[in-house]
CSV table of C-alpha atoms in Angstrom, one decimal:
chain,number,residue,atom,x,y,z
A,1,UNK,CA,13.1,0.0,14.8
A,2,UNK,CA,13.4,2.1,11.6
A,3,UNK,CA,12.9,5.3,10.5
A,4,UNK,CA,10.7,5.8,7.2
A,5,UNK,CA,10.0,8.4,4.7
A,6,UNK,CA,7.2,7.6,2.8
A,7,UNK,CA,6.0,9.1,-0.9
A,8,UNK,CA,2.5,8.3,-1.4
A,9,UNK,CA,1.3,7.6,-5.4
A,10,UNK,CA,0.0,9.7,-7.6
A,11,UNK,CA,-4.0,9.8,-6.6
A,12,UNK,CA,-2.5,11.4,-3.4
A,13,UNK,CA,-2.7,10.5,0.5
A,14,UNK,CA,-5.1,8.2,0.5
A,15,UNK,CA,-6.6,6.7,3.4
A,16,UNK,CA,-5.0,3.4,2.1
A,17,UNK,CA,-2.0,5.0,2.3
A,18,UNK,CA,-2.4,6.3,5.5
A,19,UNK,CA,-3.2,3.4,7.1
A,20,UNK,CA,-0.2,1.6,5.5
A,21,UNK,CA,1.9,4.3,7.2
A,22,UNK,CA,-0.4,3.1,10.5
A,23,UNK,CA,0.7,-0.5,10.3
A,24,UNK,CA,4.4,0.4,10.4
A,25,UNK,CA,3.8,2.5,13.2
A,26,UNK,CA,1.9,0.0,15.3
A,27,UNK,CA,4.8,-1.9,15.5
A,28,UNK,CA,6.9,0.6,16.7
A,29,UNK,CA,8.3,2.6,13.2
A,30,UNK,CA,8.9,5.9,13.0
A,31,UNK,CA,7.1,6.7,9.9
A,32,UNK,CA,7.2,10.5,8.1
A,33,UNK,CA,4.5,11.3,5.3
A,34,UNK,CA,4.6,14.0,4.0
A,35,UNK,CA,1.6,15.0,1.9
A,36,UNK,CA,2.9,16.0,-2.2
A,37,UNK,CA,-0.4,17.3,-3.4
A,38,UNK,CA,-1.5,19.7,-0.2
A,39,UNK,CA,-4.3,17.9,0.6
A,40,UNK,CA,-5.5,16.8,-3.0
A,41,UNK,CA,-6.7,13.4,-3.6
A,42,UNK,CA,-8.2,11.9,-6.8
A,43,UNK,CA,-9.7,9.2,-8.2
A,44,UNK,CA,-7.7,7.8,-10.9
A,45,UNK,CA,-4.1,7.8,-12.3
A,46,UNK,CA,-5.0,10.1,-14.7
A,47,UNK,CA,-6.4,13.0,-12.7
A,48,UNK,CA,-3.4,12.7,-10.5
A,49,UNK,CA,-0.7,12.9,-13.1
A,50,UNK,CA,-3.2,16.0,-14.1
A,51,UNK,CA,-2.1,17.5,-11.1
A,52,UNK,CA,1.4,16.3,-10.3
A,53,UNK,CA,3.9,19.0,-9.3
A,54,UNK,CA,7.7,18.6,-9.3
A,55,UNK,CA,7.8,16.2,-5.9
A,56,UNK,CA,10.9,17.9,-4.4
A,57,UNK,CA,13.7,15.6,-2.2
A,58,UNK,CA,13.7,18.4,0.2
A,59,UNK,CA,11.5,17.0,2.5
A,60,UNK,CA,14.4,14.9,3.8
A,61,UNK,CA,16.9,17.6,4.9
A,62,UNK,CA,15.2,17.8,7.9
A,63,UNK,CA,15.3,14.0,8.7
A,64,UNK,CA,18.0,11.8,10.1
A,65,UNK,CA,20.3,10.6,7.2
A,66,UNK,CA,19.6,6.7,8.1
A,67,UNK,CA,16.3,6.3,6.9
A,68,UNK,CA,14.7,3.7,4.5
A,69,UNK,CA,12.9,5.5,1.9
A,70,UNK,CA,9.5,3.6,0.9
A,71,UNK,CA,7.7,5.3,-2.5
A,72,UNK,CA,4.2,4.2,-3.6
A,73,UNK,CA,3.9,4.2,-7.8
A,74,UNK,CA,4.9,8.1,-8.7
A,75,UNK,CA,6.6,8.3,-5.0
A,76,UNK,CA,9.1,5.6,-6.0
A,77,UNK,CA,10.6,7.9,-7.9
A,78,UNK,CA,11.9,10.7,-4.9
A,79,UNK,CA,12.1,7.2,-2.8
A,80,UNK,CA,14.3,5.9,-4.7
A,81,UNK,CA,16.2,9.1,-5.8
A,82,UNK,CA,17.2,9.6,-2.3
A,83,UNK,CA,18.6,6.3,-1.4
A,84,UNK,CA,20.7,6.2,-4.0
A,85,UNK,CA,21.6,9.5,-3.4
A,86,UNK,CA,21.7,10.7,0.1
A,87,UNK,CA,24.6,9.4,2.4
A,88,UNK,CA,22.9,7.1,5.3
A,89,UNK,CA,20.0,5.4,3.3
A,90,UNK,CA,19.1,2.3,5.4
A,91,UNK,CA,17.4,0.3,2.4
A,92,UNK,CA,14.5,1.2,-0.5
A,93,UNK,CA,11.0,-0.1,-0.8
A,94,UNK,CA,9.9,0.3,-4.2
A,95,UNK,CA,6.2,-0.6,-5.0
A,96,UNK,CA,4.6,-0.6,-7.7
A,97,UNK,CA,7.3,1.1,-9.6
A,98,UNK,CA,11.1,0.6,-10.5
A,99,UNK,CA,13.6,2.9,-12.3
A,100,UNK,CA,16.7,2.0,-13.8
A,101,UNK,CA,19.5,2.9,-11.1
A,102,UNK,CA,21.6,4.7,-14.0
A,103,UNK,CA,19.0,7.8,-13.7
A,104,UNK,CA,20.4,8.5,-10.2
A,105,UNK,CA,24.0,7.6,-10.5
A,106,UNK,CA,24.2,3.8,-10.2
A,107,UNK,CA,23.2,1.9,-7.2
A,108,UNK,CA,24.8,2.2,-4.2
A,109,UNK,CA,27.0,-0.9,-2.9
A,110,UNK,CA,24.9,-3.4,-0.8
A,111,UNK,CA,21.7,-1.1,-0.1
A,112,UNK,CA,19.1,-3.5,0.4
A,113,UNK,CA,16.0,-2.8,-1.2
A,114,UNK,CA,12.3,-4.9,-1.9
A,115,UNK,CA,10.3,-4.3,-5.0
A,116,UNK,CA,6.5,-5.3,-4.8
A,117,UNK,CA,4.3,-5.2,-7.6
A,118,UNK,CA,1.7,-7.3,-9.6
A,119,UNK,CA,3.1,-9.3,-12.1
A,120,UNK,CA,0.3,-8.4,-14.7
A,121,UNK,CA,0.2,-4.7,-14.2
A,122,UNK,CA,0.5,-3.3,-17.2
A,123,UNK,CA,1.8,0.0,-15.6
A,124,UNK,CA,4.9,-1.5,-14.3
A,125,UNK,CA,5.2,-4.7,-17.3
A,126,UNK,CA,4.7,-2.6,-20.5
A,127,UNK,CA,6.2,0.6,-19.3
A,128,UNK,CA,9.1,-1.0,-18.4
A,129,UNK,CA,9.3,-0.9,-14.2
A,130,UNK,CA,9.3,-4.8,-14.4
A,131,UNK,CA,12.7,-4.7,-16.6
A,132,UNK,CA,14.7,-1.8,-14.4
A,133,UNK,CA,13.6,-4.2,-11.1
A,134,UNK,CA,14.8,-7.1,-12.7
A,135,UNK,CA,18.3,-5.3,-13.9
A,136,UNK,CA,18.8,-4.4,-10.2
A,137,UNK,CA,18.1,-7.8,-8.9
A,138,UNK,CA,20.9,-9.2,-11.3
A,139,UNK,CA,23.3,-7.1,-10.4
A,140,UNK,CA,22.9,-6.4,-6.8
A,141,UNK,CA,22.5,-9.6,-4.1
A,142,UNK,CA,20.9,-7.0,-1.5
A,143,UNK,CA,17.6,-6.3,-4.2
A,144,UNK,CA,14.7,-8.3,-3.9
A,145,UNK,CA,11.5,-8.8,-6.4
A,146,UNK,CA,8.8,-9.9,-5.4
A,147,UNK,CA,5.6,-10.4,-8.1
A,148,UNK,CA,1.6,-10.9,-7.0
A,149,UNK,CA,-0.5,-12.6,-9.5
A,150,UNK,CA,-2.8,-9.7,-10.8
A,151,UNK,CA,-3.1,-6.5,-13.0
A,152,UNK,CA,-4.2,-4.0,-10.0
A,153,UNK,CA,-1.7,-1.4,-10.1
A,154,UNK,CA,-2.2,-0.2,-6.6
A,155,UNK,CA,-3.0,-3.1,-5.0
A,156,UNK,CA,-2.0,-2.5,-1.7
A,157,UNK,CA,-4.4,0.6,-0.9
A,158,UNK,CA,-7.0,-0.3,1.1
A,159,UNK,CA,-8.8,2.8,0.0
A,160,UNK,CA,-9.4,1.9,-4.0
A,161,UNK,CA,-10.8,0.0,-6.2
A,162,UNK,CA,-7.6,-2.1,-7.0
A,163,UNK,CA,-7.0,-3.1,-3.8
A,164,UNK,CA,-5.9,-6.8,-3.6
A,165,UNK,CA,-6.1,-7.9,0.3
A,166,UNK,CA,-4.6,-11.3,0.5
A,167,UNK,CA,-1.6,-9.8,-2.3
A,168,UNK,CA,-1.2,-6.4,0.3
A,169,UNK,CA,-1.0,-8.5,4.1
A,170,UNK,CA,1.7,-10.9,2.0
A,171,UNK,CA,3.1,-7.3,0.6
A,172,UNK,CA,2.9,-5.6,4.2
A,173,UNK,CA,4.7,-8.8,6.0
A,174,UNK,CA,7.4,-9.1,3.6
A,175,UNK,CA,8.0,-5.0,4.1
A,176,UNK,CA,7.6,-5.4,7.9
A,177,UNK,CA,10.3,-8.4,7.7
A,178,UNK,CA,12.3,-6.0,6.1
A,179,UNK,CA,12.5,-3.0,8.3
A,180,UNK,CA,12.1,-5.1,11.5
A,181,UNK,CA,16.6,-6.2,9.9
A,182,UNK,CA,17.5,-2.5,9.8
């Protein structure tokens, strides 16, 4: 089974989130979430990014080295940070968000990694998410994309409006796949 460190999105930690975090657990993950926003939760994008502190990669010095780092939206960003960064990553699940590996150093050599988002989002089409994903599956085997027809940005939170359910159980099962080979 895997380890996980999960970085919820920017509306906070959600009960969709939570409950994500839940179904990796249920079949036998070790799953760390740590809360960004002390407790804060909000109802749109907008009021989250209102809030938003500097999400610090600290959180994983106390954690095993082999983990696979999972980010939501705004928590792809430490997620992904720290795969490409920290010696031991097991893999990256990027959802709903993709940044070009050259902000962290390059990718490393064959670290397996899934991005999940909506093929219409406009968050992750027009600002650019959907080209970084795309330049990582080109030049790296290991990196998987994997698109949803819709424009939900968070589709897979149970918890909100956007929530897509037959997009997040093919998500989830794809993700579950995943960690089930590390």
């Amino acid at each position: 089974m895997a380890e996980v460190l999960v970085f919820h999105h920017v509306q906070g930690l959600t009960d969709g989130v939570q409950d994500f975090a839940q179904q990796l657990r249920d079949v036998g993950h070790t799953v760390h979430l740590p809360d960004l926003f002390d407790g804060h939760t909000f109802g749109s994008v907008d009021e989250g990014f209102g809030y938003v502190k500097e999400a610090g990669t600290e959180i994983a010095e106390a954690l095993p080295a082999e983990l696979v780092y999972l980010g939501f939206s705004y928590g792809v960003m430490p997620a992904q940070k720290l795969a490409q960064t920290r010696p031991g990553a097991q893999g990256a699940l990027l959802v709903y968000s993709a940044i070009g590996a050259e902000h962290f150093g390059g990718w490393p050599d064959r670290l397996p990694a899934q991005v999940h988002a909506m093929d219409a989002d406009s968050f992750f089409v027009d600002g650019g998410d959907i080209d970084a994903a795309r330049a990582l599956v080109a030049a790296h085997p290991e990196v998987e994309l994997f698109l949803y027809p819709g424009d939900q940005h968070l589709f897979a939170d149970s918890s909100l409006p956007a929530y897509d359910e037959a997009a997040a159980e093919l998500m989830t099962q794809r993700v579950l796949e995943f960690l089930a080979a590390r």
